[in-house]
Structure formats: structure tokens, C-alpha cells
mmCIF file of C-alpha atoms in Angstrom:
data_model
loop_
_atom_site.group_PDB
_atom_site.id
_atom_site.type_symbol
_atom_site.label_atom_id
_atom_site.label_comp_id
_atom_site.label_asym_id
_atom_site.label_seq_id
_atom_site.Cartn_x
_atom_site.Cartn_y
_atom_site.Cartn_z
ATOM 1 C CA MET A 1 102.279 91.115 103.789
ATOM 2 C CA TYR A 2 104.827 93.663 104.949
ATOM 3 C CA GLY A 3 105.314 94.988 108.466
ATOM 4 C CA VAL A 4 105.264 98.686 109.290
ATOM 5 C CA GLU A 5 109.029 99.101 108.860
ATOM 6 C CA GLU A 6 109.083 97.320 105.501
ATOM 7 C CA LYS A 7 106.239 99.478 104.197
ATOM 8 C CA LYS A 8 108.018 102.616 105.343
ATOM 9 C CA ALA A 9 111.213 101.447 103.614
ATOM 10 C CA ILE A 10 109.278 100.991 100.363
ATOM 11 C CA TRP A 11 107.844 104.525 100.620
ATOM 12 C CA GLN A 12 111.285 105.893 101.524
ATOM 13 C CA ALA A 13 112.826 104.191 98.505
ATOM 14 C CA LEU A 14 110.139 105.672 96.256
ATOM 15 C CA GLY A 15 110.734 109.162 97.646
ATOM 16 C CA ALA A 16 114.516 109.029 97.296
ATOM 17 C CA ILE A 17 114.486 107.366 93.868
ATOM 18 C CA GLY A 18 111.949 109.873 92.591
ATOM 19 C CA MET A 19 113.814 112.890 93.935
ATOM 20 C CA TYR A 20 117.381 111.765 93.196
ATOM 21 C CA HIS A 21 116.935 109.374 90.329
ATOM 22 C CA VAL A 22 119.387 111.238 88.080
ATOM 23 C CA PRO A 23 122.332 111.158 90.542
ATOM 24 C CA LEU A 24 121.448 107.557 91.430
ATOM 25 C CA GLN A 25 121.511 106.628 87.727
ATOM 26 C CA LYS A 26 124.812 108.410 87.144
ATOM 27 C CA MET A 27 126.376 106.516 90.071
ATOM 28 C CA GLY A 28 125.188 103.134 88.775
ATOM 29 C CA TYR A 29 122.021 102.721 90.855
ATOM 30 C CA SER A 30 119.239 102.607 88.323
ATOM 31 C CA LEU A 31 116.245 100.410 87.824
ATOM 32 C CA GLU A 32 115.146 99.202 84.411
ATOM 33 C CA LYS A 33 111.509 99.568 85.399
ATOM 34 C CA GLY A 34 109.348 101.515 87.825
ATOM 35 C CA PHE A 35 107.319 100.547 90.872
ATOM 36 C CA ILE A 36 103.826 99.108 90.945
ATOM 37 C CA PHE A 37 101.966 99.690 94.209
ATOM 38 C CA ILE A 38 98.902 97.504 94.671
ATOM 39 C CA PHE A 39 96.145 98.554 97.069
ATOM 40 C CA GLU A 40 92.939 96.871 98.178
ATOM 41 C CA ASP A 41 90.539 99.188 96.364
ATOM 42 C CA ASP A 42 90.220 102.175 94.067
ATOM 43 C CA HIS A 43 89.425 104.526 96.952
ATOM 44 C CA ALA A 44 92.856 103.818 98.491
ATOM 45 C CA VAL A 45 94.530 104.295 95.094
ATOM 46 C CA MET A 46 92.869 107.683 94.599
ATOM 47 C CA GLN A 47 93.831 108.802 98.126
ATOM 48 C CA VAL A 48 97.464 107.823 97.603
ATOM 49 C CA GLN A 49 97.605 109.503 94.197
ATOM 50 C CA GLU A 50 96.131 112.725 95.582
ATOM 51 C CA ARG A 51 98.477 112.771 98.584
ATOM 52 C CA LEU A 52 101.565 112.073 96.467
ATOM 53 C CA ILE A 53 100.684 114.925 94.117
ATOM 54 C CA ASN A 54 99.867 117.358 96.926
ATOM 55 C CA LEU A 55 102.641 116.509 99.409
ATOM 56 C CA TRP A 56 105.567 115.061 97.417
ATOM 57 C CA HIS A 57 107.225 115.930 94.122
ATOM 58 C CA ALA A 58 104.827 113.908 91.982
ATOM 59 C CA CYS A 59 102.757 114.482 88.861
ATOM 60 C CA LYS A 60 99.647 112.729 87.653
ATOM 61 C CA VAL A 61 100.126 110.979 84.317
ATOM 62 C CA ASP A 62 96.948 110.094 82.468
ATOM 63 C CA ASN A 63 98.290 110.094 78.915
ATOM 64 C CA LYS A 64 101.489 110.151 76.884
ATOM 65 C CA THR A 65 101.486 113.920 76.322
ATOM 66 C CA GLU A 66 101.792 114.534 80.065
ATOM 67 C CA LEU A 67 105.092 112.607 80.145
ATOM 68 C CA LYS A 68 106.889 115.612 78.656
ATOM 69 C CA GLU A 69 105.739 117.871 81.501
ATOM 70 C CA ILE A 70 107.351 115.849 84.309
ATOM 71 C CA CYS A 71 110.657 117.058 85.768
ATOM 72 C CA ASN A 72 113.487 114.601 86.398
ATOM 73 C CA PHE A 73 113.099 114.950 90.180
ATOM 74 C CA GLU A 74 109.405 114.097 90.150
ATOM 75 C CA ILE A 75 107.559 110.813 90.414
ATOM 76 C CA GLY A 76 105.226 110.149 87.503
ATOM 77 C CA VAL A 77 102.061 108.613 88.971
ATOM 78 C CA HIS A 78 99.557 106.713 86.862
ATOM 79 C CA ARG A 79 96.422 105.076 88.201
ATOM 80 C CA TYR A 80 95.768 101.851 86.305
ATOM 81 C CA ARG A 81 92.386 101.503 84.639
ATOM 82 C CA LYS A 82 91.152 98.354 82.960
ATOM 83 C CA TYR A 83 90.963 100.068 79.564
ATOM 84 C CA ASP A 84 94.640 101.138 79.655
ATOM 85 C CA SER A 85 96.845 99.741 76.914
ATOM 86 C CA ILE A 86 99.243 97.161 78.350
ATOM 87 C CA LYS A 87 101.880 98.310 75.848
ATOM 88 C CA ASP A 88 101.517 101.927 77.028
ATOM 89 C CA ILE A 89 101.742 100.869 80.690
ATOM 90 C CA GLU A 90 104.886 98.821 80.005
ATOM 91 C CA SER A 91 106.382 101.798 78.170
ATOM 92 C CA PHE A 92 105.458 104.104 81.065
ATOM 93 C CA LEU A 93 107.121 101.755 83.590
ATOM 94 C CA GLN A 94 110.347 101.849 81.544
ATOM 95 C CA GLU A 95 110.494 105.655 81.438
ATOM 96 C CA LYS A 96 113.976 107.038 82.146
ATOM 97 C CA THR A 97 113.414 110.817 82.357
ATOM 98 C CA PHE A 98 111.542 110.498 85.689
ATOM 99 C CA PHE A 99 110.675 107.661 88.051
ATOM 100 C CA PRO A 100 107.368 105.947 87.170
ATOM 101 C CA LEU A 101 104.851 104.663 89.716
ATOM 102 C CA LEU A 102 101.788 102.663 88.712
ATOM 103 C CA LEU A 103 98.971 102.468 91.261
ATOM 104 C CA VAL A 104 96.699 99.436 90.975
ATOM 105 C CA ALA A 105 93.472 98.632 92.823
ATOM 106 C CA GLY A 106 92.738 95.002 93.673
ATOM 107 C CA VAL A 107 94.698 92.507 91.612
ATOM 108 C CA LEU A 108 97.628 93.162 89.294
ATOM 109 C CA PRO A 109 96.607 92.143 85.761
ATOM 110 C CA GLN A 110 98.416 89.011 84.582
ATOM 111 C CA GLU A 111 99.875 90.908 81.593
ATOM 112 C CA LEU A 112 101.669 93.332 83.934
ATOM 113 C CA ILE A 113 103.411 90.747 86.102
ATOM 114 C CA GLY A 114 107.112 91.480 85.725
ATOM 115 C CA ALA A 115 106.521 94.874 84.072
ATOM 116 C CA GLY A 116 107.662 96.667 87.228
ATOM 117 C CA TYR A 117 108.699 96.041 90.815
ATOM 118 C CA ALA A 118 105.368 95.225 92.465
ATOM 119 C CA PHE A 119 104.529 95.797 96.130
ATOM 120 C CA PHE A 120 101.197 94.990 97.768
ATOM 121 C CA LEU A 121 100.552 97.784 100.237
ATOM 122 C CA ALA A 122 96.914 96.873 101.017
ATOM 123 C CA ASP A 123 95.450 99.906 102.780
ATOM 124 C CA ASP A 124 98.634 101.841 103.562
ATOM 125 C CA VAL A 125 97.306 105.218 102.424
ATOM 126 C CA ASP A 126 98.497 107.340 105.353
ATOM 127 C CA CYS A 127 102.234 106.813 104.929
ATOM 128 C CA VAL A 128 102.571 109.577 102.324
ATOM 129 C CA GLN A 129 101.047 112.120 104.683
ATOM 130 C CA VAL A 130 102.823 110.825 107.795
ATOM 131 C CA MET A 131 106.170 110.967 105.990
ATOM 132 C CA SER A 132 105.606 114.358 104.335
ATOM 133 C CA GLU A 133 107.876 116.250 106.777
ATOM 134 C CA GLU A 134 110.614 113.634 106.493
ATOM 135 C CA TYR A 135 110.204 113.693 102.702
ATOM 136 C CA ARG A 136 110.605 117.485 102.707
ATOM 137 C CA GLU A 137 113.814 117.115 104.736
ATOM 138 C CA MET A 138 115.085 114.464 102.321
ATOM 139 C CA SER A 139 114.314 116.650 99.303
ATOM 140 C CA GLU A 140 116.304 119.501 100.904
ATOM 141 C CA LEU A 141 119.463 117.413 100.524
ATOM 142 C CA VAL A 142 119.690 118.909 97.050
ATOM 143 C CA HIS A 143 121.275 121.892 98.847
ATOM 144 C CA GLN A 144 123.999 119.557 100.150
ATOM 145 C CA ILE A 145 124.719 117.978 96.789
ATOM 146 C CA GLU A 146 128.346 117.132 97.607
ATOM 147 C CA VAL A 147 127.291 115.152 100.688
ATOM 148 C CA LEU A 148 124.518 113.473 98.727
ATOM 149 C CA LEU A 149 126.817 112.461 95.848
ATOM 150 C CA TYR A 150 129.492 111.237 98.268
ATOM 151 C CA THR A 151 126.899 109.115 100.080
ATOM 152 C CA ILE A 152 125.554 107.597 96.864
ATOM 153 C CA LYS A 153 129.064 106.954 95.532
ATOM 154 C CA ASN A 154 130.100 105.185 98.727
ATOM 155 C CA ALA A 155 126.899 103.164 99.174
ATOM 156 C CA GLU A 156 128.664 100.243 97.479
ATOM 157 C CA LYS A 157 131.082 100.069 100.417
ATOM 158 C CA SER A 158 128.394 100.369 103.098
ATOM 159 C CA THR A 159 127.675 97.802 105.770
ATOM 160 C CA LEU A 160 124.146 97.443 104.419
ATOM 161 C CA MET A 161 125.428 96.629 100.937
ATOM 162 C CA HIS A 162 127.730 93.922 102.257
ATOM 163 C CA ARG A 163 124.984 92.455 104.428
ATOM 164 C CA TYR A 164 122.139 92.403 101.894
ATOM 165 C CA HIS A 165 123.801 92.314 98.463
ATOM 166 C CA ARG A 166 122.571 89.287 96.516
ATOM 167 C CA ASN A 167 123.393 87.964 93.104
ATOM 168 C CA ASP A 168 119.900 87.203 91.862
ATOM 169 C CA GLN A 169 117.178 88.717 89.682
ATOM 170 C CA TYR A 170 116.420 91.371 92.313
ATOM 171 C CA ASP A 171 120.027 92.468 92.841
ATOM 172 C CA ASP A 172 119.620 95.824 91.052
ATOM 173 C CA CYS A 173 116.506 96.612 93.067
ATOM 174 C CA MET A 174 118.241 95.668 96.329
ATOM 175 C CA ARG A 175 121.269 97.820 95.463
ATOM 176 C CA VAL A 176 119.013 100.821 94.762
ATOM 177 C CA PHE A 177 117.074 100.249 98.002
ATOM 178 C CA ILE A 178 120.350 100.191 99.933
ATOM 179 C CA ALA A 179 121.572 103.384 98.232
ATOM 180 C CA THR A 180 118.276 105.076 99.154
ATOM 181 C CA ALA A 181 118.644 103.825 102.736
ATOM 182 C CA GLU A 182 122.028 105.553 102.831
ATOM 183 C CA ILE A 183 120.388 108.779 101.601
ATOM 184 C CA TRP A 184 117.765 108.513 104.337
ATOM 185 C CA GLY A 185 120.598 107.932 106.817
ATOM 186 C CA ILE A 186 121.748 111.511 106.151
ATOM 187 C CA VAL A 187 118.229 112.790 106.817
ATOM 188 C CA TYR A 188 117.856 110.919 110.098
ATOM 189 C CA LYS A 189 121.226 112.197 111.342
ATOM 190 C CA GLU A 190 119.964 115.752 110.821
ATOM 191 C CA LEU A 191 116.364 115.418 112.052
ATOM 192 C CA PRO A 192 115.813 116.476 115.681
ATOM 193 C CA VAL A 193 114.975 113.589 117.983
#
């Protein structure tokens, strides 16, 4: 189980990767697969999906034709259903034109283990709403693109990167998380205390 700060970091990473996934990719911070968020029940999944779509740059994805309608700064959100094709879900999680997020209620199906970066968030449904103002501030960094690109480019030299960089199977994910932490660092410097 994650603590409050870890959960917030996961949501922050999702927000920054979704919004700035193209500049992150171009600077060498890309993930080969999307995120899988696992919640305790379907009610929590539906609440999170609704809040993401209403408060963040996110689009609901129920079928393949909707993939074409998603902008590159949006998070593609799919709610897993037991009749979904595993092949289609794996394909969705490897999408490169936007950042994919699969929401799962209960237990992650065995066939999807390893298909994405999975996080068990239990009943953490309020974080999207609580972070909506911070998310808006983070998305406004698009108007400071030079600062954003400089920050992403120099994330490799950051103190965080040197402290947490690992050479293991999760290294790419850790590097992307650190780059997104650097992006959020800009936001927190500008937010009033």
C-alpha cells in the first residue's frame, strides 16, 4: 500500500506524462506502456474516470474508433470490463499518440500482468479533484515551453535522478517519474504558499 505522498506522486506523474508526453518522448523520457490503476470496486473506478474526464485533459476510450479522437496532450482512459479483448487492452496500453490509462476494479486479470505499469490505489478517488487546481497550473506550463523543455532536458542531471536512478527493469519508469517531478517542481515554485 502507498502512503499519501506516494499516491500523490503517482497522480502527478500521470498528469504530467499525459499533458507533456510528446516533449517527454522527444527528450528521451518515454514509457513503452501505459499505466494501470487498480481500485477496490467499480464505483471507485467510475468516479475516477468521470473526474479525470471532467477536470483533467482526459478522454474516455471505449472502443478503437475513439483512439483517433484523442489529442496528444490528453490521457486516454479505459475502464476494464471482463469482456474486453486482452489483445485490444495490450494494444491500447502500448499506444504512442497519447498516454493510456487503464482503470481496473478489484483484481488485475492474470493476462494483463506486465501489460502496463500497475498501481493499486484502493479507494483514492478524491485525488483527481483535490489536485485539479494544481493540475491546471501544471497544464499552463505550455505557455512557458522554453522553461518546460529546459527542465525536461536537464532532468538527467538533477539531484533526484542521481539519487534514485536504478539500472533495473523499472529504470525507464523511474526516469520518467523523476522528469515529471522536475516539471512539478516548476509548478510548486510558482504556486502561492
